[in-house]
Short mmCIF file of C-alpha atoms in Angstrom, two decimals:
data_model
loop_
_atom_site.label_atom_id
_atom_site.label_comp_id
_atom_site.label_asym_id
_atom_site.label_seq_id
_atom_site.Cartn_x
_atom_site.Cartn_y
_atom_site.Cartn_z
CA MET A 1 0.08 -0.16 0.06
CA ASN A 2 1.53 3.54 -0.71
CA ARG A 3 2.06 6.22 2.12
CA TYR A 4 -1.68 7.93 1.26
CA GLY A 5 -3.29 4.35 1.63
CA THR A 6 -1.38 3.65 4.64
CA GLN A 7 -1.92 6.93 6.56
CA TRP A 8 -5.75 7.03 5.45
CA VAL A 9 -6.28 3.25 7.03
CA SER A 10 -4.06 4.22 10.31
CA THR A 11 -6.47 7.33 10.95
CA LEU A 12 -9.56 5.12 10.50
CA ILE A 13 -8.21 2.39 12.84
CA GLY A 14 -7.13 5.12 15.15
CA LEU A 15 -10.86 6.49 15.36
CA ALA A 16 -12.25 2.73 16.27
CA LEU A 17 -9.21 2.23 18.84
CA MET A 18 -9.92 5.62 20.88
CA GLY A 19 -13.88 6.06 21.34
CA MET A 20 -14.98 6.25 24.44
CA GLY A 21 -17.75 7.31 26.98
CA PHE A 22 -18.89 7.89 30.57
CA SER A 23 -22.02 9.43 32.05
CA THR A 24 -25.30 8.41 33.94
CA ALA A 25 -26.37 5.07 32.87
CA HIS A 26 -29.39 4.77 30.48
CA ALA A 27 -31.83 2.06 30.18
CA SER A 28 -29.96 0.11 27.61
CA GLY A 29 -26.91 0.70 29.71
CA LEU A 30 -25.08 2.37 26.43
CA SER A 31 -26.35 5.79 24.93
CA LEU A 32 -27.32 5.86 21.53
CA TYR A 33 -25.16 8.83 19.51
CA GLU A 34 -24.64 9.71 15.77
CA ALA A 35 -21.09 12.10 15.66
CA THR A 36 -18.88 13.36 12.53
CA TYR A 37 -15.67 14.15 12.17
CA THR A 38 -12.93 15.41 10.41
CA THR A 39 -9.46 14.68 9.74
CA LYS A 40 -6.74 15.26 7.29
CA VAL A 41 -4.80 12.59 5.11
CA ILE A 42 -1.63 13.77 3.28
CA GLY A 43 -3.20 17.38 3.38
CA ILE A 44 -6.59 16.35 2.03
CA LYS A 45 -9.86 16.91 4.40
CA VAL A 46 -11.78 14.05 5.22
CA THR A 47 -15.07 13.53 7.10
CA LEU A 48 -15.47 10.37 9.25
CA ASN A 49 -19.23 9.13 10.39
CA ARG A 50 -19.65 7.22 13.18
CA SER A 51 -23.32 5.84 14.81
CA LEU A 52 -24.52 3.63 17.73
CA THR A 53 -28.08 2.02 17.10
CA ARG A 54 -29.95 -0.47 19.02
CA ASP A 55 -32.60 -3.03 17.49
CA GLY A 56 -34.06 -4.63 20.57
CA ASP A 57 -31.63 -6.37 22.32
CA ARG A 58 -28.70 -6.09 19.67
CA PHE A 59 -26.37 -3.31 19.08
CA HIS A 60 -24.71 -1.94 15.88
CA LEU A 61 -21.82 -0.16 15.76
CA SER A 62 -20.65 1.50 12.66
CA GLN A 63 -18.04 3.97 11.10
CA ALA A 64 -17.34 5.07 7.98
CA GLY A 65 -15.25 7.39 5.47
CA LYS A 66 -14.29 8.17 2.20
CA THR A 67 -12.18 10.06 -0.01
CA PHE A 68 -11.71 10.14 -4.08
CA LEU A 69 -9.56 7.15 -3.55
CA LEU A 70 -10.18 5.05 -0.80
CA LYS A 71 -13.75 4.06 0.77
CA LEU A 72 -13.81 2.16 4.44
CA ASN A 73 -16.87 1.01 6.35
CA GLU A 74 -16.48 -1.05 9.91
CA ASP A 75 -19.45 -2.65 11.55
CA SER A 76 -19.74 -4.17 15.00
CA HIS A 77 -22.73 -6.47 15.85
CA PHE A 78 -22.89 -7.25 20.05
CA SER A 79 -25.08 -7.65 22.65
CA LEU A 80 -25.15 -6.81 26.45
CA ASN A 81 -24.90 -9.66 29.14
CA GLY A 82 -24.92 -7.23 32.37
CA THR A 83 -22.09 -4.64 31.88
CA GLN A 84 -20.19 -7.10 29.36
CA ILE A 85 -20.38 -6.75 25.84
CA VAL A 86 -21.05 -10.29 23.86
CA GLY A 87 -19.56 -9.80 20.58
CA GLU A 88 -21.67 -11.52 17.68
CA ALA A 89 -19.71 -10.04 14.25
CA PHE A 90 -16.92 -7.62 13.08
CA VAL A 91 -16.82 -6.58 9.44
CA TYR A 92 -13.75 -4.11 8.41
CA GLN A 93 -14.18 -3.66 4.33
CA LEU A 94 -11.73 -1.14 2.53
CA GLY A 95 -11.83 -0.36 -0.97
CA GLY A 96 -10.40 1.70 -3.76
CA VAL A 97 -6.99 1.69 -4.80
CA SER A 98 -6.20 -0.67 -2.05
CA ASN A 99 -8.75 -3.77 -0.81
CA ARG A 100 -8.57 -5.31 2.46
CA ARG A 101 -11.13 -6.99 4.68
CA ARG A 102 -11.38 -8.55 8.08
CA GLU A 103 -13.99 -10.06 10.02
CA VAL A 104 -14.40 -11.52 13.59
CA LEU A 105 -17.12 -14.37 14.15
CA PHE A 106 -17.69 -14.74 17.86
CA ASP A 107 -19.52 -18.29 18.05
CA GLN A 108 -20.49 -18.87 21.94
CA GLN A 109 -22.27 -21.85 21.10
CA ASN A 110 -19.52 -23.88 19.45
CA GLY A 111 -16.75 -22.26 22.01
CA THR A 112 -15.16 -20.57 19.09
CA ILE A 113 -13.55 -17.09 17.72
CA ARG A 114 -12.84 -17.28 14.27
CA SER A 115 -10.78 -14.20 12.69
CA LEU A 116 -10.20 -13.28 9.23
CA LYS A 117 -6.73 -11.29 8.26
CA LYS A 118 -4.54 -11.33 5.13
CA GLU A 119 -6.88 -13.63 3.69
CA GLU A 120 -5.94 -16.31 6.51
CA TRP A 121 -8.61 -17.55 8.98
CA THR A 122 -7.47 -18.15 12.74
CA GLU A 123 -9.54 -19.87 15.39
CA HIS A 124 -9.36 -19.27 19.18
CA PRO A 125 -11.11 -20.14 22.26
CA TRP A 126 -14.36 -18.48 23.27
CA SER A 127 -13.99 -15.62 25.81
CA PRO A 128 -16.68 -13.39 27.45
CA HIS A 129 -14.30 -10.75 27.42
CA VAL A 130 -12.64 -10.86 24.25
CA LEU A 131 -13.67 -7.92 21.95
CA ASP A 132 -13.34 -6.46 18.28
CA ARG A 133 -11.17 -3.43 17.72
CA LEU A 134 -14.97 -1.57 17.30
CA SER A 135 -16.81 -2.58 19.88
CA GLN A 136 -14.15 -2.04 22.54
CA GLN A 137 -14.82 1.44 22.79
CA GLU A 138 -18.58 0.77 24.06
CA GLN A 139 -16.56 -1.49 26.55
CA MET A 140 -14.83 1.11 27.63
CA ARG A 141 -18.15 3.67 28.09
CA LEU A 142 -19.85 0.60 29.94
CA LYS A 143 -17.00 0.52 32.69
CA LEU A 144 -17.00 4.04 32.61
CA LEU A 145 -20.49 4.34 33.62
CA GLY A 146 -19.94 2.00 36.77
CA SER A 147 -17.44 4.15 37.91
CA ASP A 148 -18.03 7.08 40.26
CA THR A 149 -14.48 9.07 38.83
CA PRO A 150 -13.02 7.84 35.49
CA PRO A 151 -10.62 4.72 36.54
CA GLU A 152 -7.04 5.37 36.66
CA ARG A 153 -6.45 2.75 34.17
CA ILE A 154 -9.02 0.58 31.86
CA SER A 155 -7.41 -2.75 30.23
CA LEU A 156 -9.34 -4.45 27.52
CA SER A 157 -8.51 -7.53 25.35
CA ILE A 158 -8.81 -7.16 21.81
CA ILE A 159 -8.53 -9.61 18.78
CA ASP A 160 -7.00 -8.19 15.43
CA GLY A 161 -6.41 -11.28 13.20
CA PRO A 162 -4.23 -13.81 14.94
CA ARG A 163 -3.42 -12.20 17.73
CA ILE A 164 -5.25 -11.16 21.52
CA LYS A 165 -4.20 -8.16 22.57
CA LEU A 166 -4.38 -6.88 26.10
CA LYS A 167 -4.55 -3.05 25.68
CA HIS A 168 -4.14 -0.64 28.59
CA PHE A 169 -5.74 2.99 28.73
CA ASP A 170 -4.11 5.27 31.11
CA LEU A 171 -6.08 8.33 32.57
CA VAL A 172 -3.92 11.56 32.06
CA GLU A 173 -6.05 14.85 33.16
CA THR A 174 -9.28 16.29 33.25
CA GLY A 175 -9.58 19.72 31.92
CA THR A 176 -11.49 21.84 29.02
CA LEU A 177 -10.87 21.68 25.32
CA ASP A 178 -11.79 23.78 22.54
CA THR A 179 -13.68 22.31 19.70
CA SER A 180 -16.12 23.26 16.98
CA VAL A 181 -18.87 22.96 18.91
CA GLY A 182 -17.57 24.95 21.81
CA THR A 183 -15.47 24.67 24.76
CA LEU A 184 -16.27 21.21 26.76
CA ASN A 185 -15.50 19.69 29.86
CA THR A 186 -13.02 16.95 28.62
CA VAL A 187 -11.17 13.95 30.34
CA HIS A 188 -7.96 12.91 28.41
CA TYR A 189 -6.73 8.94 28.24
CA THR A 190 -3.90 7.75 26.43
CA LEU A 191 -3.40 4.29 25.19
CA ARG A 192 -0.20 2.92 26.94
CA HIS A 193 2.52 0.84 25.26
CA ASP A 194 5.94 -0.82 26.37
CA ASP A 195 7.51 -0.26 23.32
CA PRO A 196 8.08 3.56 22.52
CA SER A 197 8.30 3.03 18.82
CA GLU A 198 4.64 2.19 18.58
CA ARG A 199 2.03 4.52 17.88
CA SER A 200 1.01 6.92 20.44
CA SER A 201 -2.61 7.58 20.77
CA ASP A 202 -4.62 10.27 23.35
CA ALA A 203 -8.14 10.87 23.20
CA TRP A 204 -10.34 13.59 24.93
CA LEU A 205 -13.90 12.48 26.04
CA ALA A 206 -16.58 15.24 26.89
CA THR A 207 -17.91 14.68 30.60
CA ASP A 208 -21.03 16.28 29.97
CA HIS A 209 -21.91 14.12 26.81
CA ASP A 210 -21.75 10.74 28.24
CA PHE A 211 -17.89 11.22 27.25
CA LEU A 212 -18.46 10.84 23.80
CA MET A 213 -14.93 10.97 22.05
CA VAL A 214 -14.29 14.62 20.59
CA ARG A 215 -10.59 14.77 19.79
CA THR A 216 -7.45 11.79 19.18
CA GLU A 217 -4.06 12.27 18.14
CA HIS A 218 -1.94 9.89 16.78
CA VAL A 219 1.87 9.90 16.21
CA GLU A 220 3.63 7.18 14.36
CA ASP A 221 6.75 7.16 12.22
CA GLY A 222 6.88 10.81 13.13
CA SER A 223 3.63 11.91 11.44
CA LYS A 224 0.72 13.37 13.55
CA THR A 225 -2.65 12.95 12.70
CA VAL A 226 -5.62 14.93 14.50
CA ILE A 227 -8.93 13.90 14.61
CA GLU A 228 -11.68 16.37 15.89
CA ILE A 229 -15.46 16.49 16.04
CA GLN A 230 -17.89 18.81 14.04
CA SER A 231 -21.10 17.75 15.23
CA ALA A 232 -23.06 15.13 17.21
CA THR A 233 -25.91 14.16 18.90
CA VAL A 234 -26.07 11.54 22.06
CA GLN A 235 -29.47 10.17 23.24
CA GLY A 236 -30.79 12.47 20.27
CA LYS A 237 -29.52 15.49 22.35
CA PRO A 238 -27.18 17.80 20.15
CA VAL A 239 -23.35 17.84 21.88
CA THR A 240 -23.01 21.54 22.53
CA GLU A 241 -21.01 23.79 25.17
CA MET A 242 -22.48 23.59 28.53
#
């Protein structure tokens, strides 16, 4: 993949990895939302859309973005068992000048998790705590929903291809952040790495709007990518300055 495609994929993956939330609990345990973000890839402005919807007991988390060269769609379907997400299926599809497809199939009945990456399937023992890389953001929200204050660290097990990784999100600080929708009260988390050469990721979440993600920064190989919120609704209410 060329440099353009690599940065584009990195940007969208980063958006999935860092989405989080925190607020008083709703009846479903998760507040539904729609959000629009912007970023730049090789100097080109890109719009990203993300939404969490519900149909009965099943949730659908999706995000999408496109340019004239690439188009990406990601979808995660899951249900809840108390405060734990129970994965059902995940699909990642990249099309255009570069084509990729990833899938995760959670089969609790047969005790397996099957994962597709680089056209190869791998099989893993089923575990109630393993998440796909998109649904992890909602598990983060559930953990925060159950806390009186944001935890110092949240650890999640994420499956990506043939590997299941334990990822740690550390609390950095609370404060305010100027955004396109106004000045918001936020909490800042960072993705912890033992290897300093790995990509660094930071996210700011709006405390007055169910801690919806409002900004992320990713640095990899000296290149910095910023993703910023442009508009959003949480439980049908617009995200605005409080």
